[in-house]
Tab-separated table of C-alpha atoms and ligand atoms in Angstrom:
chain	number	residue	atom	x	y	z
A	174	MET	CA	36.613	-17.618	14.237
A	175	SER	CA	37.315	-16.812	17.888
A	176	HIS	CA	35.532	-14.088	19.828
A	177	ALA	CA	37.171	-12.821	22.983
A	178	ILE	CA	34.491	-12.217	25.613
A	179	PRO	CA	35.309	-9.506	28.130
A	180	ALA	CA	34.335	-9.864	31.776
A	181	THR	CA	32.532	-6.533	31.737
A	182	GLN	CA	30.627	-4.470	29.211
A	183	LYS	CA	28.879	-1.099	28.964
A	184	ALA	CA	25.134	-1.202	29.571
A	185	LEU	CA	22.408	1.476	29.789
A	186	PHE	CA	20.614	1.351	33.137
A	187	ILE	CA	17.472	2.976	34.437
A	188	GLU	CA	18.700	3.566	37.966
A	189	ALA	CA	15.342	3.951	39.738
A	190	PRO	CA	11.619	4.063	38.809
A	191	LYS	CA	11.194	6.822	36.150
A	192	GLY	CA	14.769	7.756	36.995
A	193	ASP	CA	17.921	8.714	35.049
A	194	TRP	CA	19.439	6.710	32.242
A	195	VAL	CA	23.060	5.918	33.046
A	196	VAL	CA	25.695	4.124	30.933
A	197	ARG	CA	27.995	2.168	33.215
A	198	SER	CA	29.955	-1.022	33.554
A	199	HIS	CA	28.116	-4.327	33.974
A	200	SER	CA	29.161	-8.013	34.012
A	201	VAL	CA	28.796	-9.937	30.753
A	202	PRO	CA	26.189	-12.644	31.333
A	203	THR	CA	26.925	-16.369	30.742
A	204	PRO	CA	24.524	-18.396	28.646
A	205	SER	CA	22.707	-21.245	30.361
A	206	ALA	CA	21.588	-24.421	28.628
A	207	GLY	CA	19.514	-23.549	25.536
A	208	GLU	CA	20.759	-19.926	25.467
A	209	VAL	CA	23.271	-17.999	23.369
A	210	LEU	CA	25.414	-14.906	24.125
A	211	VAL	CA	25.197	-12.268	21.413
A	212	ARG	CA	27.554	-9.290	20.940
A	213	VAL	CA	24.976	-6.608	20.227
A	214	GLU	CA	25.918	-4.629	17.110
A	215	ALA	CA	22.545	-2.888	16.767
A	216	ALA	CA	19.578	-2.324	19.069
A	217	ALA	CA	16.299	-0.827	17.856
A	218	LEU	CA	14.189	1.665	19.843
A	219	ASN	CA	10.501	1.006	20.429
A	220	PRO	CA	7.620	3.003	21.918
A	221	LEU	CA	7.489	0.281	24.610
A	222	ASP	CA	10.929	1.375	25.826
A	223	TRP	CA	9.913	4.930	26.799
A	224	LYS	CA	6.606	3.639	28.196
A	225	VAL	CA	8.403	1.140	30.396
A	226	HIS	CA	10.567	3.973	31.700
A	227	ASP	CA	7.981	6.738	32.066
A	228	TRP	CA	5.156	4.643	33.447
A	229	ASP	CA	7.326	2.192	35.548
A	230	ILE	CA	5.695	-0.888	34.058
A	231	ILE	CA	6.965	-4.426	33.392
A	232	ILE	CA	10.320	-3.830	35.182
A	233	PRO	CA	10.615	-6.249	38.106
A	234	GLU	CA	13.457	-4.478	39.947
A	235	TYR	CA	15.904	-1.533	39.724
A	236	PRO	CA	18.500	-0.695	38.502
A	237	ALA	CA	17.017	-2.065	35.273
A	238	LEU	CA	18.206	-2.884	31.817
A	239	ILE	CA	15.605	-2.757	29.005
A	240	GLY	CA	15.451	-2.756	25.197
A	241	SER	CA	13.134	-4.835	23.054
A	242	GLU	CA	15.046	-6.075	20.035
A	243	SER	CA	18.599	-6.306	18.757
A	244	ALA	CA	20.984	-7.985	16.281
A	245	GLY	CA	24.571	-9.055	16.507
A	246	ILE	CA	27.089	-11.878	16.430
A	247	VAL	CA	26.826	-15.097	18.420
A	248	VAL	CA	29.890	-15.299	20.679
A	249	ALA	CA	29.099	-18.210	23.032
A	250	LEU	CA	26.648	-21.107	23.222
A	251	GLY	CA	24.937	-22.688	26.231
A	252	ASP	CA	24.694	-26.525	26.390
A	253	GLY	CA	22.460	-28.154	23.785
A	254	VAL	CA	22.321	-25.278	21.278
A	255	ASP	CA	22.652	-26.570	17.725
A	256	ASN	CA	20.608	-24.144	15.557
A	257	VAL	CA	23.294	-21.450	15.481
A	258	LYS	CA	27.082	-21.423	15.898
A	259	VAL	CA	29.645	-18.943	17.197
A	260	GLY	CA	30.218	-16.243	14.546
A	261	ASP	CA	26.651	-16.359	13.096
A	262	ARG	CA	24.889	-13.057	12.431
A	263	VAL	CA	21.565	-13.183	14.257
A	264	GLN	CA	18.555	-11.094	15.236
A	265	VAL	CA	17.236	-11.379	18.761
A	266	THR	CA	13.682	-10.922	19.812
A	267	VAL	CA	13.602	-9.794	23.407
A	268	PHE	CA	9.837	-9.656	22.964
A	269	ALA	CA	10.118	-13.409	23.216
A	270	THR	CA	11.330	-13.170	26.758
A	271	LEU	CA	8.507	-11.038	28.147
A	272	HIS	CA	7.376	-13.874	30.352
A	273	GLN	CA	4.623	-13.135	32.789
A	274	ALA	CA	4.682	-9.467	31.792
A	275	GLU	CA	8.115	-8.942	33.270
A	276	MET	CA	11.086	-7.687	31.369
A	277	ASN	CA	13.951	-10.197	31.435
A	278	THR	CA	16.825	-7.783	32.019
A	279	ARG	CA	19.501	-10.372	31.331
A	280	ALA	CA	18.197	-10.417	27.765
A	281	ALA	CA	17.663	-6.644	27.348
A	282	ALA	CA	18.863	-5.028	24.140
A	283	PHE	CA	20.480	-1.850	25.541
A	284	GLN	CA	23.793	-3.468	26.448
A	285	GLN	CA	26.868	-4.640	24.544
A	286	TYR	CA	26.313	-8.375	25.217
A	287	THR	CA	22.904	-10.014	25.599
A	288	ILE	CA	21.491	-13.400	26.358
A	289	ALA	CA	18.858	-14.905	24.064
A	290	PRO	CA	16.948	-18.195	24.136
A	291	ALA	CA	18.359	-20.065	21.087
A	292	SER	CA	14.900	-20.954	19.889
A	293	TRP	CA	14.064	-17.267	19.397
A	294	VAL	CA	17.240	-16.350	17.531
A	295	ILE	CA	17.052	-16.067	13.765
A	296	LYS	CA	19.968	-16.070	11.313
A	297	VAL	CA	20.215	-12.844	9.352
A	298	PRO	CA	20.631	-13.317	5.602
A	299	PRO	CA	23.540	-11.582	3.864
A	300	ASN	CA	21.386	-8.981	2.109
A	301	ILE	CA	20.168	-7.590	5.483
A	302	SER	CA	22.476	-5.416	7.619
A	303	LEU	CA	22.592	-5.915	11.338
A	304	ASP	CA	21.163	-2.364	11.731
A	305	GLN	CA	18.200	-3.422	9.633
A	306	ALA	CA	17.902	-6.791	11.404
A	307	ALA	CA	17.566	-5.120	14.806
A	308	SER	CA	14.393	-3.376	13.603
A	309	ILE	CA	12.598	-6.565	12.500
A	310	PRO	CA	11.499	-8.735	15.502
A	311	ALA	CA	8.884	-6.588	17.292
A	312	ALA	CA	7.166	-5.520	14.069
A	313	VAL	CA	7.236	-8.950	12.439
A	314	ASN	CA	6.138	-10.673	15.627
A	315	THR	CA	3.192	-8.403	16.275
A	316	ALA	CA	1.926	-8.156	12.700
A	317	SER	CA	2.093	-11.939	12.263
A	318	VAL	CA	0.378	-12.590	15.603
A	319	GLY	CA	-2.460	-10.329	14.537
A	320	LEU	CA	-3.114	-12.101	11.276
A	321	TYR	CA	-2.090	-15.747	11.823
A	322	THR	CA	-2.698	-16.734	15.458
A	323	SER	CA	-5.879	-17.722	17.217
A	324	GLN	CA	-6.898	-18.944	20.671
A	325	SER	CA	-3.654	-18.229	22.571
A	326	PRO	CA	-3.867	-15.164	24.891
A	327	GLY	CA	-3.329	-11.973	22.879
A	328	ALA	CA	-3.987	-13.827	19.615
A	329	GLY	CA	-5.434	-12.488	16.377
A	330	VAL	CA	-7.852	-13.505	13.615
A	331	GLY	CA	-6.255	-16.904	12.860
A	332	LEU	CA	-5.872	-16.684	9.081
A	333	VAL	CA	-3.993	-19.613	7.464
A	334	ALA	CA	-0.368	-18.495	7.541
A	335	PRO	CA	1.584	-18.274	4.293
A	336	TRP	CA	4.011	-20.933	5.558
A	337	ASN	CA	1.029	-23.261	6.150
A	338	GLY	CA	-0.316	-22.925	2.576
A	339	GLY	CA	-2.180	-19.629	3.029
A	340	SER	CA	-0.312	-17.561	0.415
A	341	GLY	CA	-2.857	-15.790	-1.776
A	342	LYS	CA	-5.760	-17.503	0.035
A	343	TYR	CA	-7.624	-14.321	0.788
A	344	ALA	CA	-7.617	-12.918	-2.765
A	345	GLY	CA	-10.462	-10.473	-3.433
A	346	GLN	CA	-11.055	-9.639	0.265
A	347	PRO	CA	-10.391	-6.099	1.425
A	348	LEU	CA	-8.280	-5.236	4.497
A	349	LEU	CA	-7.604	-1.891	6.213
A	350	VAL	CA	-4.402	-1.075	8.089
A	351	ILE	CA	-4.622	2.057	10.208
A	352	GLY	CA	-1.087	3.462	10.355
A	353	GLY	CA	0.584	1.563	7.514
A	354	SER	CA	3.810	3.596	7.902
A	355	SER	CA	4.335	2.597	11.515
A	356	ALA	CA	6.837	-0.197	12.252
A	357	VAL	CA	4.148	-2.812	12.851
A	358	GLY	CA	1.855	-1.405	10.146
A	359	GLN	CA	4.563	-1.755	7.486
A	360	VAL	CA	4.837	-5.493	8.178
A	361	ALA	CA	1.040	-5.918	8.423
A	362	LEU	CA	0.790	-4.531	4.867
A	363	GLN	CA	3.423	-6.993	3.638
A	364	PHE	CA	1.750	-10.034	5.236
A	365	ALA	CA	-1.669	-8.852	3.955
A	366	LYS	CA	-0.167	-8.787	0.436
A	367	LEU	CA	1.355	-12.237	0.893
A	368	SER	CA	-2.032	-13.570	2.067
A	369	GLY	CA	-3.596	-12.137	-1.118
A	370	PHE	CA	-5.893	-9.457	0.341
A	371	SER	CA	-7.094	-6.915	-2.148
A	372	PRO	CA	-7.667	-4.031	-1.977
A	373	ILE	CA	-5.230	-3.262	0.882
A	374	ILE	CA	-6.176	0.145	2.187
A	375	THR	CA	-4.128	2.180	4.653
A	376	LEU	CA	-4.258	5.433	6.560
A	377	VAL	CA	-0.970	7.318	6.404
A	378	SER	CA	0.508	10.794	5.921
A	379	PRO	CA	0.729	11.456	2.176
A	380	SER	CA	4.521	11.783	2.558
A	381	ASN	CA	4.549	8.046	3.206
A	382	ASN	CA	2.300	7.068	0.265
A	383	SER	CA	5.150	5.703	-1.883
A	384	LEU	CA	6.617	3.814	1.051
A	385	VAL	CA	3.402	1.981	1.855
A	386	THR	CA	2.492	1.252	-1.769
A	387	SER	CA	5.962	-0.306	-2.163
A	388	LEU	CA	5.062	-2.617	0.717
A	389	GLY	CA	1.694	-3.770	-0.607
A	390	ALA	CA	-0.911	-1.049	0.032
A	391	THR	CA	-3.119	-0.639	-3.041
A	392	HIS	CA	-4.944	2.501	-1.757
A	393	THR	CA	-3.970	5.200	0.749
A	394	ILE	CA	-6.171	7.533	2.755
A	395	ASP	CA	-4.684	10.729	4.255
A	396	ARG	CA	-4.635	10.103	7.987
A	397	HIS	CA	-5.007	13.867	8.635
A	398	GLN	CA	-8.533	13.889	7.247
A	399	PRO	CA	-11.204	13.771	9.922
A	400	LEU	CA	-11.768	10.110	10.903
A	401	SER	CA	-15.522	10.790	10.576
A	402	THR	CA	-14.931	10.574	6.805
A	403	LEU	CA	-13.205	7.160	6.982
A	404	ALA	CA	-16.252	5.126	6.037
A	405	ASP	CA	-16.883	7.303	2.970
A	406	SER	CA	-13.257	7.031	1.893
A	407	VAL	CA	-13.306	3.246	2.227
A	408	ASN	CA	-16.657	2.952	0.406
A	409	LYS	CA	-15.187	4.798	-2.559
A	410	ILE	CA	-12.452	2.122	-2.787
A	411	THR	CA	-14.462	-1.062	-2.150
A	412	SER	CA	-18.071	-2.083	-1.799
A	413	LYS	CA	-17.109	-5.367	-0.065
A	414	PRO	CA	-17.370	-5.569	3.748
A	415	LEU	CA	-14.117	-5.276	5.750
A	416	THR	CA	-13.533	-8.476	7.752
A	417	VAL	CA	-10.244	-7.316	9.256
A	418	VAL	CA	-9.129	-3.853	10.335
A	419	PHE	CA	-5.570	-3.854	11.704
A	420	ASP	CA	-5.261	-0.765	13.912
A	421	ALA	CA	-1.469	-0.357	14.201
A	422	ILE	CA	-1.924	2.929	16.141
A	423	SER	CA	-4.803	2.120	18.523
A	424	THR	CA	-5.648	5.531	19.977
A	425	ALA	CA	-9.223	5.817	21.221
A	426	GLU	CA	-10.109	7.681	18.002
A	427	THR	CA	-8.541	5.171	15.629
A	428	GLN	CA	-10.089	2.233	17.508
A	429	ILE	CA	-13.691	3.481	17.361
A	430	SER	CA	-13.299	4.582	13.728
A	431	GLY	CA	-11.755	1.231	12.730
A	432	TYR	CA	-14.491	-0.604	14.620
A	433	ASN	CA	-17.323	1.332	12.949
A	434	VAL	CA	-16.012	0.779	9.462
A	435	LEU	CA	-15.855	-3.003	9.906
A	436	GLY	CA	-18.405	-5.167	8.108
A	437	ASP	CA	-20.737	-7.598	9.946
A	438	GLY	CA	-18.748	-10.395	11.579
A	439	GLY	CA	-15.524	-8.447	11.231
A	440	THR	CA	-12.655	-8.071	13.696
A	441	LEU	CA	-10.688	-5.041	14.822
A	442	LEU	CA	-7.136	-5.781	15.910
A	443	THR	CA	-5.563	-3.392	18.411
A	444	LEU	CA	-1.997	-3.015	19.711
A	445	LEU	CA	-2.999	-1.156	22.812
A	446	PRO	CA	-5.732	-1.906	25.410
A	447	ILE	CA	-9.253	-1.784	23.974
A	448	THR	CA	-10.972	1.557	24.464
A	449	VAL	CA	-14.251	0.923	22.542
A	450	LYS	CA	-16.975	1.087	25.170
A	451	ASP	CA	-19.598	-1.597	25.798
A	452	GLU	CA	-22.364	0.720	24.683
A	453	GLU	CA	-20.517	1.264	21.392
A	454	ARG	CA	-20.270	-2.429	20.641
A	455	ILE	CA	-22.282	-4.002	17.812
A	456	PRO	CA	-23.275	-7.687	18.036
A	457	GLY	CA	-21.232	-9.800	15.650
A	458	LYS	CA	-18.213	-7.454	15.498
A	459	SER	CA	-15.145	-8.432	17.543
A	460	ILE	CA	-12.112	-6.645	18.980
A	461	LEU	CA	-8.873	-8.374	19.839
A	462	ASN	CA	-5.972	-6.754	21.714
A	463	LEU	CA	-2.746	-8.342	20.480
A	464	GLN	CA	0.258	-9.501	22.440
A	465	GLY	CA	3.219	-9.725	20.104
A	466	GLY	CA	5.489	-11.597	22.509
A	467	ALA	CA	6.715	-14.916	21.154
A	468	SER	CA	6.351	-16.673	24.520
A	469	PHE	CA	2.548	-16.239	24.244
A	470	HIS	CA	2.368	-18.072	20.919
A	471	PRO	CA	5.198	-20.645	20.789
A	472	GLU	CA	3.762	-22.855	17.990
A	473	HIS	CA	3.120	-19.836	15.750
A	474	PHE	CA	6.683	-18.610	16.164
A	475	LYS	CA	8.178	-22.015	15.384
A	476	GLY	CA	6.505	-21.775	12.013
A	477	LEU	CA	7.290	-18.113	11.406
A	478	TYR	CA	10.945	-18.314	12.421
A	479	ALA	CA	11.477	-21.387	10.272
A	480	HIS	CA	10.664	-19.197	7.234
A	481	LEU	CA	11.649	-15.680	8.236
A	482	SER	CA	15.274	-15.793	7.020
A	483	ASP	CA	13.978	-16.878	3.576
A	484	TYR	CA	11.304	-14.208	3.521
A	485	LEU	CA	14.001	-11.549	4.344
A	486	GLU	CA	16.457	-12.977	1.823
A	487	THR	CA	13.910	-13.020	-1.033
A	488	GLY	CA	12.411	-9.643	-0.138
A	489	VAL	CA	8.943	-11.042	0.655
A	490	VAL	CA	9.355	-9.258	3.936
A	491	LYS	CA	11.344	-6.016	3.894
A	492	PRO	CA	12.667	-4.448	7.075
A	493	ASN	CA	11.693	-1.006	8.114
A	494	ARG	CA	13.954	1.797	6.875
A	495	ILE	CA	16.315	2.679	9.704
A	496	GLU	CA	18.188	5.733	11.043
A	497	VAL	CA	21.258	5.157	13.211
A	498	ASN	CA	21.120	7.453	16.245
A	499	PRO	CA	24.681	8.511	17.144
A	500	GLY	CA	26.436	7.969	20.491
A	501	GLY	CA	25.900	4.275	20.998
A	502	LEU	CA	23.885	3.453	24.117
A	503	ALA	CA	24.194	7.073	25.290
A	504	GLY	CA	21.992	7.999	22.266
A	505	VAL	CA	19.013	5.973	23.469
A	506	PRO	CA	17.376	8.627	25.686
A	507	ASP	CA	17.439	11.240	22.868
A	508	GLY	CA	16.007	8.729	20.477
A	509	LEU	CA	13.237	7.797	22.874
A	510	ASP	CA	12.411	11.511	23.271
A	511	ARG	CA	11.841	11.684	19.515
A	512	LEU	CA	9.631	8.604	19.618
A	513	ARG	CA	7.678	9.946	22.618
A	514	MET	CA	7.025	13.234	20.736
A	515	GLY	CA	5.845	11.402	17.564
A	516	GLN	CA	8.716	12.707	15.490
A	517	ILE	CA	9.557	9.382	13.844
A	518	SER	CA	7.757	8.767	10.574
A	519	GLY	CA	8.056	5.645	8.437
A	520	HIS	CA	11.339	4.380	9.918
A	521	LYS	CA	12.960	2.971	13.005
A	522	LEU	CA	15.739	4.350	15.194
A	523	VAL	CA	18.726	2.083	15.862
A	524	VAL	CA	21.756	2.529	18.120
A	525	ARG	CA	25.068	0.654	17.953
A	526	PRO	CA	26.062	-0.358	21.496
A	527	GLN	CA	29.657	-1.111	20.488
A	528	GLU	CA	30.116	2.583	19.609
A	529	THR	CA	29.371	3.686	23.199
A	530	ALA	CA	32.152	6.012	24.440
B	773	NAP	N1	0.668	-5.119	21.573
B	773	NAP	C1	1.912	-5.339	21.165
B	773	NAP	O1	2.495	-6.449	21.270
B	773	NAP	C2	2.687	-4.194	20.510
B	773	NAP	C3	3.787	-4.487	19.744
B	773	NAP	C4	4.466	-3.413	19.086
B	773	NAP	C5	4.009	-2.151	19.296
B	773	NAP	N2	2.954	-1.889	20.085
B	773	NAP	C6	2.445	-0.505	20.261
B	773	NAP	O2	1.919	-0.160	18.954
B	773	NAP	C7	2.122	1.234	18.707
B	773	NAP	C8	2.847	1.441	17.414
B	773	NAP	O3	4.199	0.942	17.536
B	773	NAP	P1	5.202	1.104	16.335
B	773	NAP	O4	6.568	0.796	16.837
B	773	NAP	O5	4.711	0.393	15.157
B	773	NAP	O6	5.075	2.673	16.109
B	773	NAP	P2	5.996	3.733	15.295
B	773	NAP	O7	6.567	3.119	14.099
B	773	NAP	O8	6.896	4.432	16.231
B	773	NAP	O9	4.814	4.802	14.920
B	773	NAP	C9	5.168	5.923	14.134
B	773	NAP	C10	4.221	6.000	12.959
B	773	NAP	O10	2.865	6.122	13.447
B	773	NAP	C11	2.128	6.756	12.463
B	773	NAP	N3	0.975	7.381	13.107
B	773	NAP	C12	0.934	8.068	14.274
B	773	NAP	N4	-0.308	8.455	14.529
B	773	NAP	C13	-1.106	7.985	13.556
B	773	NAP	C14	-2.505	8.063	13.249
B	773	NAP	N5	-3.335	8.713	14.060
B	773	NAP	N6	-2.955	7.447	12.145
B	773	NAP	C15	-2.138	6.767	11.326
B	773	NAP	N7	-0.798	6.690	11.508
B	773	NAP	C16	-0.304	7.297	12.628
B	773	NAP	C17	3.056	7.772	11.848
B	773	NAP	O11	2.612	7.857	10.513
B	773	NAP	P3	2.841	9.074	9.501
B	773	NAP	O12	4.253	9.501	9.701
B	773	NAP	O13	2.608	8.447	8.170
B	773	NAP	O14	1.839	10.117	9.844
B	773	NAP	C18	4.470	7.137	12.001
B	773	NAP	O15	4.964	6.617	10.810
B	773	NAP	C19	2.834	1.762	19.959
B	773	NAP	O16	1.846	2.302	20.843
B	773	NAP	C20	3.457	0.555	20.544
B	773	NAP	O17	3.695	0.649	21.951
B	773	NAP	C21	2.258	-2.888	20.711
């Protein structure tokens, strides 16, 4: 199969700090040794994308290209790449390339052709569409880091990963996911199930109860009830101490509520900087702020990515439900507005860069 590679492509630029989004022509990058060039068929939208724009963080220089995860077809290989070939359907984790807290714009998702390090590219099994595949990396990376890494910066609680013999190992132990319908929360529920936790309790809107129970939650708590009632709600479900609370939302309110409901020696996992104050800390209870980027945890990701295609093919890990936002790359700003306003519930927004007018 041959893939003609154009000299230029359409890409979505942020022209200046906190500035306008503009679709315009851009050169197609060439893969260096160890890299692949991917024709981006789908790019998923993440809260990080609007934060990067609105808060002017992570971007090293302007005009800037961003976008955290994508999926498409491999169209060219750099020297030494042998894990994928031209024509393969792959998903790309731009999260992997967040080296030194700087966005690698060559590898950004909001363009028609992107560069990816070959080691962070995963083949997409036939039962998963490229729209679905684009929604997988950030959520799978972050949830797995929370449960199965330890010691590296931004690591989690260091459970034995399922691919290292940890399937079912934590049977009979309760776990709480705050925000089980969020992108990361949905995958945290699925890994918790794979690890054997029970009961798996989650805080969601009741409209998402059937979604989260299909992913492994055994009990739901209405997230619109006052968080002051969280401990009572959990105690009605289990009398065992919670050793892990995965706070997939991580507002100040969810963090302190999740921390207070932990048992002795337990750990709260947060996705945003820790807001629990020193005077609120209790000896023996820990809080870890996760970094989902693959470059922070290379050994962990070698193990995960060796098994992820199988997990997706067999349905052990199901992707988030997706909604395709129309307009190709030009649809990104509207989609990010919806994310910013909290209007996305239980699914991810995806754009198709090749449909850009
Ligand atoms: N540290 C990292 O490496 C990392 C990685 C990925 C994401 N993040 C951050 O993690 C956060 C979540 O990202 P995401 O992509 O998973 O989010 P998302 O899918 O866009 O979040 C939307 C979901 O959040 C739920 N939600 C909102 N407020 C809630 C609350 N108070 N309690 C329970 N559920 C609530 C909603 O649930 P209902 O509709 O059921 O109400 C909705 O389904 C973002 O702030 C993101 O920037 C950090």
